Short mmCIF file of C-alpha atoms and ligand atoms in Angstrom, two decimals:
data_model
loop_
_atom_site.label_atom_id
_atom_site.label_comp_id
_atom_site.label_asym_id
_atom_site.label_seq_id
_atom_site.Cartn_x
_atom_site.Cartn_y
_atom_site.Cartn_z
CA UNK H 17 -15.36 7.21 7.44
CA UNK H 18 -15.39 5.00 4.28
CA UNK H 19 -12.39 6.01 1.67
CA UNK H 20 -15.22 6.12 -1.05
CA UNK H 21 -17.74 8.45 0.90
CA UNK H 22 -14.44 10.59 1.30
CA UNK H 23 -13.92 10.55 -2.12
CA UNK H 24 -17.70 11.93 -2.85
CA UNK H 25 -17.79 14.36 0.06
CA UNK H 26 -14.48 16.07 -1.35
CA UNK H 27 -16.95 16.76 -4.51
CA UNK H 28 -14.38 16.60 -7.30
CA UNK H 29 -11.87 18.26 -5.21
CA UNK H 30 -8.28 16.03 -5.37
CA UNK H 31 -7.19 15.01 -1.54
CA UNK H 32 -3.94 14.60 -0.45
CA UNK H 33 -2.84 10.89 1.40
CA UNK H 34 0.16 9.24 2.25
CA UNK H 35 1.16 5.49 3.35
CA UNK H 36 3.88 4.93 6.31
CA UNK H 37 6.08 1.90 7.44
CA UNK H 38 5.31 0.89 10.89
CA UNK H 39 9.27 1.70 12.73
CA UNK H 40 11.60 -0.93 12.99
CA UNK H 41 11.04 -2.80 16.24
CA UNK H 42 12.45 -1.29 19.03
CA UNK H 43 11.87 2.49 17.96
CA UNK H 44 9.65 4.70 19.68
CA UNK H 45 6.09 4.99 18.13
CA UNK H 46 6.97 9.26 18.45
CA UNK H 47 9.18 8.56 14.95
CA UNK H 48 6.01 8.15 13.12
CA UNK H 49 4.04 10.94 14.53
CA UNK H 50 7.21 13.29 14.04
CA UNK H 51 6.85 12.06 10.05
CA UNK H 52 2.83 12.36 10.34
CA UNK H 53 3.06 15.73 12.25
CA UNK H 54 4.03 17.91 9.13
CA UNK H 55 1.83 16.46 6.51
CA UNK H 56 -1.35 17.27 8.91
CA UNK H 57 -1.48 20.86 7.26
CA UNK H 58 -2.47 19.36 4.12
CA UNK H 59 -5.35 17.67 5.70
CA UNK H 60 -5.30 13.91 4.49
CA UNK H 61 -8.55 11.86 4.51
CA UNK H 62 -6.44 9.15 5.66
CA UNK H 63 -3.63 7.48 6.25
CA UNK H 64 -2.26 3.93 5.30
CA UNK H 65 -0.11 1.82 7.60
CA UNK H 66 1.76 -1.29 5.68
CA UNK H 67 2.09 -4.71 7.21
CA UNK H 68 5.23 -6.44 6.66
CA UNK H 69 5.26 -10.31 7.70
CA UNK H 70 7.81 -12.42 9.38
CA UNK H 71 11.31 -12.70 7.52
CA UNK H 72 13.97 -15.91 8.28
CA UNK H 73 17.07 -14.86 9.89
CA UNK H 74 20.13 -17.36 10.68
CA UNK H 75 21.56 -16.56 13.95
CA UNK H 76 25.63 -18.18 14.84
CA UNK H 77 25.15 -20.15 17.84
CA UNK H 78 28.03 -20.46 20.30
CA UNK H 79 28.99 -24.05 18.39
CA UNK H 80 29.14 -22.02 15.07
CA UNK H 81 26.12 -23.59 13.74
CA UNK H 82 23.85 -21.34 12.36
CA UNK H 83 20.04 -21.50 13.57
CA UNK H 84 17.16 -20.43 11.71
CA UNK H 85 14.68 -17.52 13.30
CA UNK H 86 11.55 -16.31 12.40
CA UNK H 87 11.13 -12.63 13.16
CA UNK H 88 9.55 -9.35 12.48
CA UNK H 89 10.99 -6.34 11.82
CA UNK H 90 8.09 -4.23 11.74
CA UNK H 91 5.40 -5.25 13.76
CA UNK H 92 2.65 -2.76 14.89
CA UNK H 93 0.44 -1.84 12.30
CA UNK H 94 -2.91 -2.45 14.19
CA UNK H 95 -1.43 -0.88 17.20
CA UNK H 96 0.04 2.15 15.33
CA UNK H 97 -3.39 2.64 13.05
CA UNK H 98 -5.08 2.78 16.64
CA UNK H 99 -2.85 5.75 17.95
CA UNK H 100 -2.89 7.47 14.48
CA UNK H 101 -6.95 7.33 14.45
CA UNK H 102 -6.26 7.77 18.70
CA UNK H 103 -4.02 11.45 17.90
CA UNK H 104 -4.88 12.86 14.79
CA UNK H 105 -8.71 11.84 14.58
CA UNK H 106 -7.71 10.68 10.91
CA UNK H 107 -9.27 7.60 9.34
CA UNK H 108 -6.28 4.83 9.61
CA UNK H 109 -5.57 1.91 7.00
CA UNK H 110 -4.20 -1.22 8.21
CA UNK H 111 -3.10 -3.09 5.07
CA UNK H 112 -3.68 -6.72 5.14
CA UNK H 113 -1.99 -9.61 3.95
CA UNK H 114 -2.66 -13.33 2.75
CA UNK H 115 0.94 -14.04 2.99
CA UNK H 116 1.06 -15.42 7.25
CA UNK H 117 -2.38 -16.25 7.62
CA UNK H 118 -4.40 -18.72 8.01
CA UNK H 119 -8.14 -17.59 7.54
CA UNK H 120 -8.65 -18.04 11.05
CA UNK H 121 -6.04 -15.40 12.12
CA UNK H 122 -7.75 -12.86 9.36
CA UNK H 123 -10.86 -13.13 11.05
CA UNK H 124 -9.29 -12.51 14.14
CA UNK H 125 -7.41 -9.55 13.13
CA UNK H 126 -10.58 -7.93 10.98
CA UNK H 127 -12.75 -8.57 14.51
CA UNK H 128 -9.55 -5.96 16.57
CA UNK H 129 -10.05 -3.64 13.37
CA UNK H 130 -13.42 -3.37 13.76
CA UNK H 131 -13.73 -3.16 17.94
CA UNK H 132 -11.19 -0.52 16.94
CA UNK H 133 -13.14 1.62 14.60
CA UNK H 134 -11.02 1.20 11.61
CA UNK H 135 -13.83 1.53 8.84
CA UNK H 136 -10.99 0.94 5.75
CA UNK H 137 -8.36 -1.67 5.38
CA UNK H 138 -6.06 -2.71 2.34
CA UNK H 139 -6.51 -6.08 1.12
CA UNK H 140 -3.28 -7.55 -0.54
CA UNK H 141 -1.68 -10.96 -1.33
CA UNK H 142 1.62 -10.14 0.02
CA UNK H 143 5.26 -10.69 -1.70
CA UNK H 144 7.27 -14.26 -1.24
CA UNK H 145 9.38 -13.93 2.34
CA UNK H 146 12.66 -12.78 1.54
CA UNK H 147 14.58 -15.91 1.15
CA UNK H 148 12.09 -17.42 -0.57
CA UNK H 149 11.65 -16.86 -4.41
CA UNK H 150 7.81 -17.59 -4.94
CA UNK H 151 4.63 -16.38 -2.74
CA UNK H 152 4.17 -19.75 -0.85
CA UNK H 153 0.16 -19.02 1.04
CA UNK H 154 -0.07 -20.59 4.38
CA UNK H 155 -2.20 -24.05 3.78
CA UNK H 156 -4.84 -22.17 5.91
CA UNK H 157 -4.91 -19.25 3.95
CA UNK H 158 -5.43 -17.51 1.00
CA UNK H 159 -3.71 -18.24 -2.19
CA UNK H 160 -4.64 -14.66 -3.79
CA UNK H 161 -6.49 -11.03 -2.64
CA UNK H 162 -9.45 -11.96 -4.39
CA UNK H 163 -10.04 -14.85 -1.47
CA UNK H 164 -9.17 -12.37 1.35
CA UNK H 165 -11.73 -9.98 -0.06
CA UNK H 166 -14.92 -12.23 -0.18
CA UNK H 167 -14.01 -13.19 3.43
CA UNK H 168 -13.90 -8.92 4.25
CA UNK H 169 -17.57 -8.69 2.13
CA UNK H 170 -18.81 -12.23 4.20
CA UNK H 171 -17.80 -10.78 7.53
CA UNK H 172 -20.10 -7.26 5.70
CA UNK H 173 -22.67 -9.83 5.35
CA UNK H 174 -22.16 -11.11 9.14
CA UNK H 175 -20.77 -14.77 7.86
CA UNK H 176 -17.82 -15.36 10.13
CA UNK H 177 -16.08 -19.06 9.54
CA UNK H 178 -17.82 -20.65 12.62
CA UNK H 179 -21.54 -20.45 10.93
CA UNK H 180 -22.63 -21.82 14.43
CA UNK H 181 -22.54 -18.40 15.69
CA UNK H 182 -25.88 -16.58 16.85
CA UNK H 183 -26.66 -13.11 16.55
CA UNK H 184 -23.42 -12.35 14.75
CA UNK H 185 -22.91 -8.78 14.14
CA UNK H 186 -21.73 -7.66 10.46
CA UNK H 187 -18.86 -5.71 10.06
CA UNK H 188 -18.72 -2.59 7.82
CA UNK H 189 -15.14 -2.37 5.53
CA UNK H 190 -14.63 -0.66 2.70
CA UNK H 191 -11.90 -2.66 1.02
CA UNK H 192 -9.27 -1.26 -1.30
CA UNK H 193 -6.96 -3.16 -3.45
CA UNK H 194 -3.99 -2.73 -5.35
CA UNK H 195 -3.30 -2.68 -8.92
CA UNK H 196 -0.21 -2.17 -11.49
CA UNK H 197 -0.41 0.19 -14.25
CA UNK H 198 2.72 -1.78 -15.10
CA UNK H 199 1.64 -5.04 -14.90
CA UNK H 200 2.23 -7.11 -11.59
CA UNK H 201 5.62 -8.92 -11.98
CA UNK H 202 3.99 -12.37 -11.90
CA UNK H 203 1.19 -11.49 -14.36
CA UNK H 204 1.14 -12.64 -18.03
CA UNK H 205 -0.29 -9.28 -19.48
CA UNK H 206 -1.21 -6.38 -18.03
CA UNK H 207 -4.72 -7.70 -19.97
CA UNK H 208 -4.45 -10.96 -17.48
CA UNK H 209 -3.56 -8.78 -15.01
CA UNK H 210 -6.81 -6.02 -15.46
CA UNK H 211 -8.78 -9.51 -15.94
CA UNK H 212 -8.03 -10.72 -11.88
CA UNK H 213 -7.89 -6.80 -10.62
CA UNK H 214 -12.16 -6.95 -11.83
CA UNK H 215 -12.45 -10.26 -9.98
CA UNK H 216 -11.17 -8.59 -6.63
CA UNK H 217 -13.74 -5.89 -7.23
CA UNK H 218 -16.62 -8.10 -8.14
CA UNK H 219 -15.77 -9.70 -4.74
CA UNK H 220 -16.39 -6.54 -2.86
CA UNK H 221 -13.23 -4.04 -2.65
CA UNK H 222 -14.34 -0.70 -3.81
CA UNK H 223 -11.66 1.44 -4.89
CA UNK H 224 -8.21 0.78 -6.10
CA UNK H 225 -4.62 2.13 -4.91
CA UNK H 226 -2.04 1.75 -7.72
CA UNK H 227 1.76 0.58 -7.74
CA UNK H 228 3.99 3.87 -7.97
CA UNK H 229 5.04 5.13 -11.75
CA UNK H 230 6.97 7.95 -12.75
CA UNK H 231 5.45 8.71 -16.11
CA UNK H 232 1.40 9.59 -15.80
CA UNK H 233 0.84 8.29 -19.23
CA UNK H 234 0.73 5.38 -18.12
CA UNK H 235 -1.19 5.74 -15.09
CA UNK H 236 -3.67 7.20 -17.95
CA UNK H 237 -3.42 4.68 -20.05
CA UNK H 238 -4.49 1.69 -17.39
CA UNK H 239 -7.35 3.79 -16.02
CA UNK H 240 -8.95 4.14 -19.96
CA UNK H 241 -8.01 0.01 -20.06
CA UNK H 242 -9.86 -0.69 -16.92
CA UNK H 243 -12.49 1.80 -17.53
CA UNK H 244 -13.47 -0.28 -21.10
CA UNK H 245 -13.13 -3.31 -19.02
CA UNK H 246 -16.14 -1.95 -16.72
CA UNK H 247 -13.97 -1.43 -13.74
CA UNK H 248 -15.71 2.10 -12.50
CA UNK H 249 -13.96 2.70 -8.48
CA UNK H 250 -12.37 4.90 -7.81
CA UNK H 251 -8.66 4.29 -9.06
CA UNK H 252 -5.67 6.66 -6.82
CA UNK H 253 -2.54 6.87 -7.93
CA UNK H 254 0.72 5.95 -6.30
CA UNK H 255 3.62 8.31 -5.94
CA UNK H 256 7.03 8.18 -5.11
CA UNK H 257 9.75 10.61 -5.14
CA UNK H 258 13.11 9.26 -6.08
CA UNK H 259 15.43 10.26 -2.96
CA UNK H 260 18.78 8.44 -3.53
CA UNK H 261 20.89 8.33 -6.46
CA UNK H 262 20.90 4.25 -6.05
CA UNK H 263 17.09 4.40 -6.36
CA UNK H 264 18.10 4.49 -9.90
CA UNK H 265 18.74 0.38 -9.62
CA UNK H 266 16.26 -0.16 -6.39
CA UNK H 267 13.26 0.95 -7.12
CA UNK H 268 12.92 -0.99 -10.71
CA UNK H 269 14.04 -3.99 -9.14
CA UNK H 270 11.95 -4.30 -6.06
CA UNK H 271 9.06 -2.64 -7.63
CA UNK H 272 8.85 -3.64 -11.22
CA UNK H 273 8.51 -0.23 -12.57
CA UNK H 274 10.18 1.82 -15.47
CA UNK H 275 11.89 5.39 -14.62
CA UNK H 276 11.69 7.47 -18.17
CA UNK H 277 14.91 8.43 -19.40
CA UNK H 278 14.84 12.35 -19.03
CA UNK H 279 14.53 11.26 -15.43
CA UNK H 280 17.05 9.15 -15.65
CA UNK H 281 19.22 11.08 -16.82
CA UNK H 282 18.34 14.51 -14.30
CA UNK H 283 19.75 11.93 -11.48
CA UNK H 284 22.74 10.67 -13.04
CA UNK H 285 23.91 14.28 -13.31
CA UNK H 286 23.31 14.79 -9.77
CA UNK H 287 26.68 15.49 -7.77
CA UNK H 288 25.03 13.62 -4.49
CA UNK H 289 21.90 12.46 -2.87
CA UNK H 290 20.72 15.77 -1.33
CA UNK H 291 20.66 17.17 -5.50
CA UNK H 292 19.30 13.66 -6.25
CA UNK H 293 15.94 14.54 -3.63
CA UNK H 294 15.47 17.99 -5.01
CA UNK H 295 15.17 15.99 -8.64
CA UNK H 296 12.62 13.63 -6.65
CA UNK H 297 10.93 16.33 -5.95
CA UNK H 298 10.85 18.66 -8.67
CA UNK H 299 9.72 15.69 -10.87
CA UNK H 300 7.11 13.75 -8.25
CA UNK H 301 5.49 18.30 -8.46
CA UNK H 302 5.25 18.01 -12.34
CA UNK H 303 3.42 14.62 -11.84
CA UNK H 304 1.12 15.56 -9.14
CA UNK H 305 0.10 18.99 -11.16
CA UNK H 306 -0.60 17.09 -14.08
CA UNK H 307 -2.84 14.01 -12.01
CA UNK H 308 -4.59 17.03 -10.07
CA UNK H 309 -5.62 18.63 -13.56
CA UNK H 310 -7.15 15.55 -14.87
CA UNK H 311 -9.32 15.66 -11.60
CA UNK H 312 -7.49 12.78 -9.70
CA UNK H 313 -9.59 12.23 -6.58
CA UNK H 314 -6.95 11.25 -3.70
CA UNK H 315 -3.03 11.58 -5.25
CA UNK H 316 -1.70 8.86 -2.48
CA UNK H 317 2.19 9.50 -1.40
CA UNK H 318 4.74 6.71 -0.37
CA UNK H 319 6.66 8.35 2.03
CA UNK H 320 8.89 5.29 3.31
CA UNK H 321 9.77 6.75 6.84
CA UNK H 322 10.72 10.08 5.77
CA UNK H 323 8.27 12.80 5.43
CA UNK H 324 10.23 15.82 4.47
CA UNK H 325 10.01 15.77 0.58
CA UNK H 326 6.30 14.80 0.57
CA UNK H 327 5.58 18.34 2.32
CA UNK H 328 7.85 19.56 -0.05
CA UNK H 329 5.75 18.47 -3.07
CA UNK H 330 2.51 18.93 -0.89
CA UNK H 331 2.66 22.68 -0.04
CA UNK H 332 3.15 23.39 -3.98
CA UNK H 333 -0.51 21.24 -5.31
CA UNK H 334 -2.17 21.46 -1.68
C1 LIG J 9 -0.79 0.11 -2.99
C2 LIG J 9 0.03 -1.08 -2.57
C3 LIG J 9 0.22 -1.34 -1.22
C4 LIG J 9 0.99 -2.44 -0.80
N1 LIG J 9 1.19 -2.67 0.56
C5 LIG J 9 1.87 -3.77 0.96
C6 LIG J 9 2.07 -4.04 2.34
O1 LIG J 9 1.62 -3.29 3.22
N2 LIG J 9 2.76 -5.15 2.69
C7 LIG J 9 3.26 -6.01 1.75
O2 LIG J 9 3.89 -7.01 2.13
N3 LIG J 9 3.10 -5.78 0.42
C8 LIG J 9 2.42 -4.69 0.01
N4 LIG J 9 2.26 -4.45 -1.34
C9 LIG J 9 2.86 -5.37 -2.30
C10 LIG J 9 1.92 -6.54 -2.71
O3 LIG J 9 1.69 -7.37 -1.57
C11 LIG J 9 2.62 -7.34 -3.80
O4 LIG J 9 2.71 -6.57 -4.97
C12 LIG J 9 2.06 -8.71 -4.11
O5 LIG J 9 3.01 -9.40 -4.91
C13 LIG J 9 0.74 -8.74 -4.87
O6 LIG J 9 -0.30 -8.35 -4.08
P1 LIG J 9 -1.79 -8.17 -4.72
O7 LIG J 9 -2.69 -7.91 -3.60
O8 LIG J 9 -1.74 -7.24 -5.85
O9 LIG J 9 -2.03 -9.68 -5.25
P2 LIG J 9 -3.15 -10.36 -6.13
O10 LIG J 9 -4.24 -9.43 -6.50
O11 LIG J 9 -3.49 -11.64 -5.47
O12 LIG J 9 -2.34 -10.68 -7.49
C14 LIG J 9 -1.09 -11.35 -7.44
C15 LIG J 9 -0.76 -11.93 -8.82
O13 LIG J 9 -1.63 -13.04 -9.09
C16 LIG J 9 -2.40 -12.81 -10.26
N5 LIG J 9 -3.72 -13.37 -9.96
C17 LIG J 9 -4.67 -12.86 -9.17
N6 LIG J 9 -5.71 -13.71 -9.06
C18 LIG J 9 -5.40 -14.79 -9.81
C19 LIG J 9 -6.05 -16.03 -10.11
N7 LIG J 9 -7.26 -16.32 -9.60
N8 LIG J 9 -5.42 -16.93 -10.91
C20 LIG J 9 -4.19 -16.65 -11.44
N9 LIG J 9 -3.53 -15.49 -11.19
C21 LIG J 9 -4.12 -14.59 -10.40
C22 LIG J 9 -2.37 -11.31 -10.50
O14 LIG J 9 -2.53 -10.99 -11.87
C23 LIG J 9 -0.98 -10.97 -9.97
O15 LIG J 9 -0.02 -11.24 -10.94
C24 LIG J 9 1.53 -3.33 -1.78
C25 LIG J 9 1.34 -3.06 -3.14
C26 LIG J 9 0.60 -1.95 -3.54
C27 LIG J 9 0.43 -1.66 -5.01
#
């Protein structure tokens, strides 16, 4: 089922979700159903599965020369969407990327999604590979979301690329996208940002999944900016609950986010990172309570491979 009709069949009622990593290449598929496994209880609509594209490696070859490799340290995501969907009879979310491919290969990979039943995917641009310091898109693909969401709503409207086609059977996504109440690093403004996140929804997608924050003001803040910009899907908040004392320096860095000082400071204090999860949790609680209050539809939770302090925070708002 469509995230949207979920949304209206829950009636005002706030759902619980959460987003996994596919496992690092080689693991057994079981260490994502042993993460999924506990957070069934709190009955999620659905579940996202990230995509994470090839990365350069340099190998030492046995004349010491070193020799560049593309690999993949997470592959999977189709194939790990299909078991969830397979298991749990959950609605799975493959997210999508610009970043490593060509147009052609996103057709492709929409056609498996929808032989497969997935009726949601998330349509993103993708981060520069890691050695790299820009997003380069492949010459064949698409330079921002916005592109790889018109070609979701053409293959809606049963325009694939090869317009030679007969008979060609529509697909039927509903397309979220993502959004930064703190501004996307790149961006301008969060103003210029707001201005491109209304261009990916005039293009089709029809609800939004933000970047995670750690104070809801101003998760509050950019839903009244985007409301009065006459952006009216549904917008679900991303949460995250600090689990590591280094988070401190991670998180802001790799994610472009502000942690506010009282939180800050509750982490500092902690003697280790078992004190610095309870903090994580105790403060990711307060947040939730507060989102659920204002009527939040879906409060979405990155769980990055480890579900244990999601459940924690989910059996107290659930
Ligand atoms: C909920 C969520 C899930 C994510 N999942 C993944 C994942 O699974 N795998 C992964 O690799 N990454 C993931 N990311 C990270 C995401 O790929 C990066 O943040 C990426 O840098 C931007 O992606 P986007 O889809 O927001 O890009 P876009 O919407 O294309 O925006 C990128 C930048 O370009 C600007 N922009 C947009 N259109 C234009 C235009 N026409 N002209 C000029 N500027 C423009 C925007 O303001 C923004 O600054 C996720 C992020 C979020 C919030």
């Amino acid at each position: 089922m469509k995230v949207t009709d979920h949304i209206i069949n829950a009636n005002g009622d706030t759902m619980f979700s959460f987003e996994i990593l596919p496992p690092l290449k080689g693991q057994h598929i079981q260490s994502i159903f042993d993460n999924i496994d506990p957070l069934m209880e709190f009955n999620p609509p659905f579940i996202d599965v990230t995509y994470h594209r090839e990365e350069y490696v340099y190998k030492k070859q046995d004349n010491g020369l070193l020799k560049k490799q593309v690999v993949k340290k997470r592959p999977g995501t189709v194939g790990i969407c299909a078991a969830i969907q397979n298991k749990y009879q959950v609605d799975a979310i493959p997210h999508i990327l610009c970043g490593g491919f060509t147009i052609e290969d996103t057709e492709n990979f929409l056609i498996d999604l929808d032989y497969l039943d997935i009726d949601n995917v998330m349509a993103l641009r993708g981060d520069a590979v890691k050695s790299e310091t820009y997003f380069k898109p492949d010459p064949d693909g698409h330079v921002y979301a916005s592109g790889l969401v018109s070609q979701i709503e053409d293959l809606n409207n049963g325009i694939y690329l090869d317009d030679e086609l007969l008979n060609s059977s529509p697909t039927n996504f509903c397309t979220g996208v993502a959004a930064y109440p703190e501004k996307h690093m790149e961006a301008p403004s969060l103003d210029s940002d707001i201005h491109f996140l209304k261009k990916k929804i005039k293009k089709g997608a029809t609800y939004i999944v933000t970047q995670m924050f750690f104070d809801n003001k101003k998760y509050f803040e950019f839903v009244d900016k985007c409301r009065k910009e006459g952006i009216t899907v549904p917008i679900i908040p991303g949460l995250k609950p600090i689990s590591t004392k280094k988070q401190l320096n991670t998180i802001p860095h790799r994610f472009h986010v502000d942690l506010p000082q009282d939180l800050i400071m509750e982490i500092v204090k902690c003697k280790d990172n078992v004190a610095a999860r309870q903090v994580g949790v105790e403060w990711c609680t307060q947040q939730s309570k507060e989102l659920k209050e204002a009527g939040t539809p879906v409060l979405h939770y990155y769980s990055m491979g480890r579900s244990d302090n999601i459940n924690a925070i989910a059996s107290q708002i659930f």
